[in-house]
Short mmCIF file of C-alpha atoms in Angstrom, two decimals:
data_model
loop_
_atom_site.label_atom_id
_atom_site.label_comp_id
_atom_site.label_asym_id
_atom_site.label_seq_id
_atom_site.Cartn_x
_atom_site.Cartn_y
_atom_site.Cartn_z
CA UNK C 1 24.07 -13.65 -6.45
CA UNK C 2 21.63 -16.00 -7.62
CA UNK C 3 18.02 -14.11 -8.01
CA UNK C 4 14.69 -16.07 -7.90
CA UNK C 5 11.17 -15.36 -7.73
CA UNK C 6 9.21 -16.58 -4.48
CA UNK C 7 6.68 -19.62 -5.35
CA UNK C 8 5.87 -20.68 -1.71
CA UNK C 9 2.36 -22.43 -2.56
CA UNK C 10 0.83 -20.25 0.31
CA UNK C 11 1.85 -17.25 -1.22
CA UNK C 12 0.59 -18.13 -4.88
CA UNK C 13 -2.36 -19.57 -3.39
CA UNK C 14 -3.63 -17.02 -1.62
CA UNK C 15 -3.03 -14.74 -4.62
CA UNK C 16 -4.84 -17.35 -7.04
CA UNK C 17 -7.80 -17.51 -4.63
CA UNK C 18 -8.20 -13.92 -4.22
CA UNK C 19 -8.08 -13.01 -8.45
CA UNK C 20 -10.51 -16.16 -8.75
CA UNK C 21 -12.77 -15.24 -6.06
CA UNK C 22 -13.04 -11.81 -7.13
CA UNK C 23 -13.53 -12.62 -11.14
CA UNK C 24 -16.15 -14.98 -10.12
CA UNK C 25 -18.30 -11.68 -7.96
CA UNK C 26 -17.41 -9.33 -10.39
CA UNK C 27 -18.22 -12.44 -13.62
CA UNK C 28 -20.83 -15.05 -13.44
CA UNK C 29 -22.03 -14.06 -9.80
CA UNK C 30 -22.37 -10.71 -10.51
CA UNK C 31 -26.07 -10.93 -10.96
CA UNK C 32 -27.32 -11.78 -7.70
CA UNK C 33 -26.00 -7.92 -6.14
CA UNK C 34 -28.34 -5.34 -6.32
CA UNK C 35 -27.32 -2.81 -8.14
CA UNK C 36 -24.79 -4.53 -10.24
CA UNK C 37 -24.73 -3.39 -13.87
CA UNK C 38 -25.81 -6.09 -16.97
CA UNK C 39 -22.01 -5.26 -18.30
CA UNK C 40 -18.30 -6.73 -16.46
CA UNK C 41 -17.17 -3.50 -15.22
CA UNK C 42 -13.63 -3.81 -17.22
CA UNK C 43 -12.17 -0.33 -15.61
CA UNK C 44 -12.87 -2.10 -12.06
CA UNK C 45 -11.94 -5.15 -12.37
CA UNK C 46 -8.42 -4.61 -14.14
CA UNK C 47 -7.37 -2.12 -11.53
CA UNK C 48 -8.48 -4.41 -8.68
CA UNK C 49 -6.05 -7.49 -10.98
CA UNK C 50 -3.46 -5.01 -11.67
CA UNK C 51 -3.01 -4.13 -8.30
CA UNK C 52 -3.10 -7.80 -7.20
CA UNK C 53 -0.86 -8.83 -9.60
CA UNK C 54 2.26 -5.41 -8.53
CA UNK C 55 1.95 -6.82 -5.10
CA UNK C 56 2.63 -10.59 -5.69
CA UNK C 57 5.66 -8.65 -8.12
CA UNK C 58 6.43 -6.66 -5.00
CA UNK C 59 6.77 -9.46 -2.44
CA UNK C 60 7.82 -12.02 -5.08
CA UNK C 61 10.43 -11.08 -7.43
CA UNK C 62 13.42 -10.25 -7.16
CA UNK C 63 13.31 -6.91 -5.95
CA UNK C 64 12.20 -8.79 -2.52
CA UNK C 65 15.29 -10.64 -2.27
CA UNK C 66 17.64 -7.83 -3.77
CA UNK C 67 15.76 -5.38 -0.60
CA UNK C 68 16.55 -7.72 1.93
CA UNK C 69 19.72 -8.94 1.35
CA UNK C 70 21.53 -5.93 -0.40
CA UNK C 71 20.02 -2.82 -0.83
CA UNK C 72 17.86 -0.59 1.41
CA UNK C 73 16.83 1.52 -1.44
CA UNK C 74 15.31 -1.52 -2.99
CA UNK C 75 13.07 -1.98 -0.16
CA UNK C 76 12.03 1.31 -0.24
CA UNK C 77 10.66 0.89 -3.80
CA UNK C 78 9.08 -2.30 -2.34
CA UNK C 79 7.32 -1.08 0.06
CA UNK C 80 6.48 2.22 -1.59
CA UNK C 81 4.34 -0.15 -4.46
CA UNK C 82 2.75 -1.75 -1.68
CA UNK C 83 1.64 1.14 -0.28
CA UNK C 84 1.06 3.95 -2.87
CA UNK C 85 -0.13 1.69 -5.76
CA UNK C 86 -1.25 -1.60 -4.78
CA UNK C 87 -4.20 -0.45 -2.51
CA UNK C 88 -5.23 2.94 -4.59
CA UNK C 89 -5.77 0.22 -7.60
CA UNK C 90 -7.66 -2.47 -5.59
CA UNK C 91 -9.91 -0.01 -3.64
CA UNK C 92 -10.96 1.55 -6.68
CA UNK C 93 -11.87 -2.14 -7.99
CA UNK C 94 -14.19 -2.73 -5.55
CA UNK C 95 -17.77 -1.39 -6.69
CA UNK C 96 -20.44 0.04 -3.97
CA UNK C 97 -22.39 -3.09 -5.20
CA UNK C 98 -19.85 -5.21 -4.14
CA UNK C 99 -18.94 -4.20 -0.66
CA UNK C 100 -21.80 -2.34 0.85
CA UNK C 101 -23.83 -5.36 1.31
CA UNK C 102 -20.76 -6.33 4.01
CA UNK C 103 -20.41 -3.33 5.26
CA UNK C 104 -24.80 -3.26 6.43
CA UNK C 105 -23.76 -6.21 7.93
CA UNK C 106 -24.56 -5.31 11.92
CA UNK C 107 -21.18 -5.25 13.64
CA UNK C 108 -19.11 -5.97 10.72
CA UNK C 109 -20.00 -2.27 9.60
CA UNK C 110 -19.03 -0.67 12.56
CA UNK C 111 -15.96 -1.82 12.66
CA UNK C 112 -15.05 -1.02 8.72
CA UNK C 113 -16.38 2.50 9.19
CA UNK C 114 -14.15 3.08 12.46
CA UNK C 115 -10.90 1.29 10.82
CA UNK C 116 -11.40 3.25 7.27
CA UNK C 117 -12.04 7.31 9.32
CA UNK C 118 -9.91 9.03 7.82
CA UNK C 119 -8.14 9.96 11.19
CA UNK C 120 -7.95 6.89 12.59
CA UNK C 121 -6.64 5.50 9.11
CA UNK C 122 -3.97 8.62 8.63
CA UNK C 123 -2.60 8.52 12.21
CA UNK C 124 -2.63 4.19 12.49
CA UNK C 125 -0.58 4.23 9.10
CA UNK C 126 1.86 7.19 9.94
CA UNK C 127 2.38 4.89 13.15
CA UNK C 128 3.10 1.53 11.81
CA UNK C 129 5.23 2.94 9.01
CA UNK C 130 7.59 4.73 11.88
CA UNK C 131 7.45 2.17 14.18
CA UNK C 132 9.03 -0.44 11.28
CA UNK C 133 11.92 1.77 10.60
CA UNK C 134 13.31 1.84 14.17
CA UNK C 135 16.21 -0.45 13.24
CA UNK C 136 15.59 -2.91 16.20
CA UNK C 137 12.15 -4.12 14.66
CA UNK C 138 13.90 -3.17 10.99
CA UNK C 139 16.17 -5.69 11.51
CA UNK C 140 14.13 -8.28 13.16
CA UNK C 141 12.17 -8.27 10.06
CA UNK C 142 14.85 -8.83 7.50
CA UNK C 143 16.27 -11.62 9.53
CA UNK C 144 13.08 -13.51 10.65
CA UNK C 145 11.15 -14.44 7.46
CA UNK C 146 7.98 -14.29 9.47
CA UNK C 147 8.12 -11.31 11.03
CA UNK C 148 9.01 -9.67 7.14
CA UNK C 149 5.48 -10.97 6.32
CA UNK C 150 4.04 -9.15 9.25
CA UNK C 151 5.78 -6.04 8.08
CA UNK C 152 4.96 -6.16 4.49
CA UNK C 153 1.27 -7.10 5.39
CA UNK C 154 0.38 -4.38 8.23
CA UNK C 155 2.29 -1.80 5.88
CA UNK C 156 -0.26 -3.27 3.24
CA UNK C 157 -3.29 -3.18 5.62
CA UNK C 158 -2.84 0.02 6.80
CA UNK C 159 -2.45 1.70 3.51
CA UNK C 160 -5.93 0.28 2.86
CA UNK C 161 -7.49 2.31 5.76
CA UNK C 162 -5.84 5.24 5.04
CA UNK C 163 -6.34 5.84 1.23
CA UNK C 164 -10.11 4.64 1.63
CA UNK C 165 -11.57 8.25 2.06
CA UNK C 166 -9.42 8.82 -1.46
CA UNK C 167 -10.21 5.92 -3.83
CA UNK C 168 -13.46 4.20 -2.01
CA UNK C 169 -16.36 3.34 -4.74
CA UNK C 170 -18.73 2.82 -1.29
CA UNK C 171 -22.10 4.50 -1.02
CA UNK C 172 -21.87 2.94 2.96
CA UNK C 173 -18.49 4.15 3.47
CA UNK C 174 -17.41 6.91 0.71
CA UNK C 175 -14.73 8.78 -0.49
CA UNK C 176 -14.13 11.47 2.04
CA UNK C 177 -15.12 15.56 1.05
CA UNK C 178 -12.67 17.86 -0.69
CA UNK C 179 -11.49 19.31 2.12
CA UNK C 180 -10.79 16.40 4.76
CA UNK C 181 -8.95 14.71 1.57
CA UNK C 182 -6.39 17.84 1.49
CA UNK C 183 -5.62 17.97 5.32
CA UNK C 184 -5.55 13.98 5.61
CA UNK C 185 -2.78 14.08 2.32
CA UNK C 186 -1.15 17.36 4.06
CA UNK C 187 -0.81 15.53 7.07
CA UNK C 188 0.58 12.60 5.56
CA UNK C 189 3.38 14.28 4.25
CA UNK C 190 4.13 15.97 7.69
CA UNK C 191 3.72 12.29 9.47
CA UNK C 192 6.56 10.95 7.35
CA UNK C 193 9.35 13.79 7.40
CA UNK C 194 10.87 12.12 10.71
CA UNK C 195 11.56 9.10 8.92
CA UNK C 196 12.43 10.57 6.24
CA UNK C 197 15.15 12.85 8.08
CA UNK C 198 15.99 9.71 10.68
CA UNK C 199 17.25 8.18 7.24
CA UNK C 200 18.58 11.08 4.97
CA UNK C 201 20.27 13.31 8.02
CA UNK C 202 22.17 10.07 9.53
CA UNK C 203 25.81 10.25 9.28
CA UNK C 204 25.97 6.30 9.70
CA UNK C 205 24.21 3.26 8.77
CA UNK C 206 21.39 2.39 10.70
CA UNK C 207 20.64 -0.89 9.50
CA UNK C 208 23.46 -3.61 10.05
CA UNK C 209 22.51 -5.87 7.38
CA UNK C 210 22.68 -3.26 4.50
CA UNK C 211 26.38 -1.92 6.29
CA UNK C 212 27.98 -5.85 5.99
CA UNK C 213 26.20 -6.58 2.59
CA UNK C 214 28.19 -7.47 -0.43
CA UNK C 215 27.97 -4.30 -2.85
CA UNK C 216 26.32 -5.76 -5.83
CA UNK C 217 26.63 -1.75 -7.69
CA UNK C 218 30.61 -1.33 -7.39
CA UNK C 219 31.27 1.99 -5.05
CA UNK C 220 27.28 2.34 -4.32
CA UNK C 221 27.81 1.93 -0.81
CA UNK C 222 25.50 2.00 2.09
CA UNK C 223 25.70 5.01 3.87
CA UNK C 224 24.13 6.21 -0.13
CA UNK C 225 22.01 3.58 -0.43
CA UNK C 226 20.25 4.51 3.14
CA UNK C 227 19.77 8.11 1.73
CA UNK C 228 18.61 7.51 -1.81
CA UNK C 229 16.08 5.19 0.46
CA UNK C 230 14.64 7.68 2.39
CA UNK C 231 14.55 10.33 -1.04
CA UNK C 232 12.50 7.71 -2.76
CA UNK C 233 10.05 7.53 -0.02
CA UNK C 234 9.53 11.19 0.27
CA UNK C 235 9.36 11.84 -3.21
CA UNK C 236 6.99 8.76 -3.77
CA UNK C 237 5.13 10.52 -1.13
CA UNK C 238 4.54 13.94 -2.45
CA UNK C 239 4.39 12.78 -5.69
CA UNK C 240 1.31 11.12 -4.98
CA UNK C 241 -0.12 13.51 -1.56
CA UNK C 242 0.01 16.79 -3.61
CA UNK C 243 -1.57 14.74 -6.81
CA UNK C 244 -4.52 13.71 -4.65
CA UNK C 245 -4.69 17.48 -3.12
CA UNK C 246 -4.32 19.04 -6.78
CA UNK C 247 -7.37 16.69 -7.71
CA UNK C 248 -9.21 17.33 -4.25
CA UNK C 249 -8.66 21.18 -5.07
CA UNK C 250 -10.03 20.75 -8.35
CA UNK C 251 -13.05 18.86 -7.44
CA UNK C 252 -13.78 21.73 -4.71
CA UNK C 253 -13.49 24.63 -6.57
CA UNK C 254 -15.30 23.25 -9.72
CA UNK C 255 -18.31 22.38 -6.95
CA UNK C 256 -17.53 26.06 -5.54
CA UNK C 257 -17.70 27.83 -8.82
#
């Protein structure tokens, strides 16, 4: 098996541009947003990198190839970074001073404040994530490289709307009360328990690929594999819904009390 990291110069370009475009708002530029302190927000600005820099890991080392070539468990953990880590970090790096002047923008606001409800984000997230585990479009995407890219980036996308109302900075489009922030988490968990029982509760392999793929861990085979899959996503999952409730909880009944 010979490993390798992905250096496509769209890929690495696109990451590039968007760590240089974003040092130069948050660095020299900074100045000309209202509202923008005299001092480089530091906490910001090395979330925002550090979450930009765990997805190019995600979709560029090796755990990319090792997910869709050998183990299904290994694209779990891909896709659960790209989900639950990348976007919690890079919302939070995005100051009110920095995005509310695009989200006054007529029109343009509209349509971020109707993509990032906390409904519409929850239930258009729960959706996409099913939909890319029947193994018809599963497969598709592990043997089409484009359509993987379309998979990885709508799973990407979508986290963004949903885990707005939990990390957003925005004074035009904030973080979400106490209360919706514990039924949109509580939700989430009940959204993904068919998926996660379509994977753990399966007495065969559901994805060809992973069934005919050389075993690169002797006797880890892929009937295991599929399961251990679907346990990492669920416990990535309440690992980080009932941390956002406990906080949500916290914040409620120290407002309460």
């Amino acid at each position: 098996m010979q490993l390798h990291w992905h250096t496509e110069p769209f890929l690495i370009i696109s990451i590039l541009g968007v760590a240089w475009l974003y040092t130069l708002l948050m660095g020299p530029l900074r100045s000309r947003f209202s509202g923008a302190p005299e001092r480089m927000p530091w906490t910001a600005y090395n979330c925002f990198q550090t979450g930009l820099a765990l997805a190019y890991i995600s979709v560029a080392s090796p755990l990319d190839q090792i997910g869709e070539q050998f183990l299904f468990s290994a694209h779990m953990v891909q896709h659960m970074i790209l989900v639950y880590v990348c976007p919690p970090l890079m919302i939070y790096g995005l100051p009110w001073w920095l995005v509310d002047p695009l989200f006054r923008v007529k029109g343009l606001g509209l349509v971020f404040r109707k993509l990032f409800h906390p409904l519409v984000g929850g239930m258009t997230f729960s959706t996409v994530y099913t939909v890319w585990h029947i193994p018809l479009l599963y497969e598709m995407a592990l043997q089409d490289k484009t359509i993987h890219i379309i998979e990885h980036l709508t799973m990407f996308g979508t986290g963004w709307m949903m885990l707005w109302m939990v990390f957003s900075q925005s004074k035009e489009i904030p973080i979400s009360n106490p209360g919706v922030r514990m039924i949109g988490v509580f939700l989430l968990m009940v959204a993904q328990l068919p998926v996660f029982a379509f994977l753990t509760l399966s007495d065969a392999v559901l994805y060809p690929t992973y069934d005919w793929a050389p075993r690169i861990i002797p006797g880890f085979e892929a009937l295991p594999d599929q399961i251990l899959g679907g346990v990492i996503m669920k416990i990535s999952n309440m690992v980080f819904s009932l941390s956002v409730f406990a906080y949500a909880f916290f914040t409620w009944a120290k407002h309460e009390s």
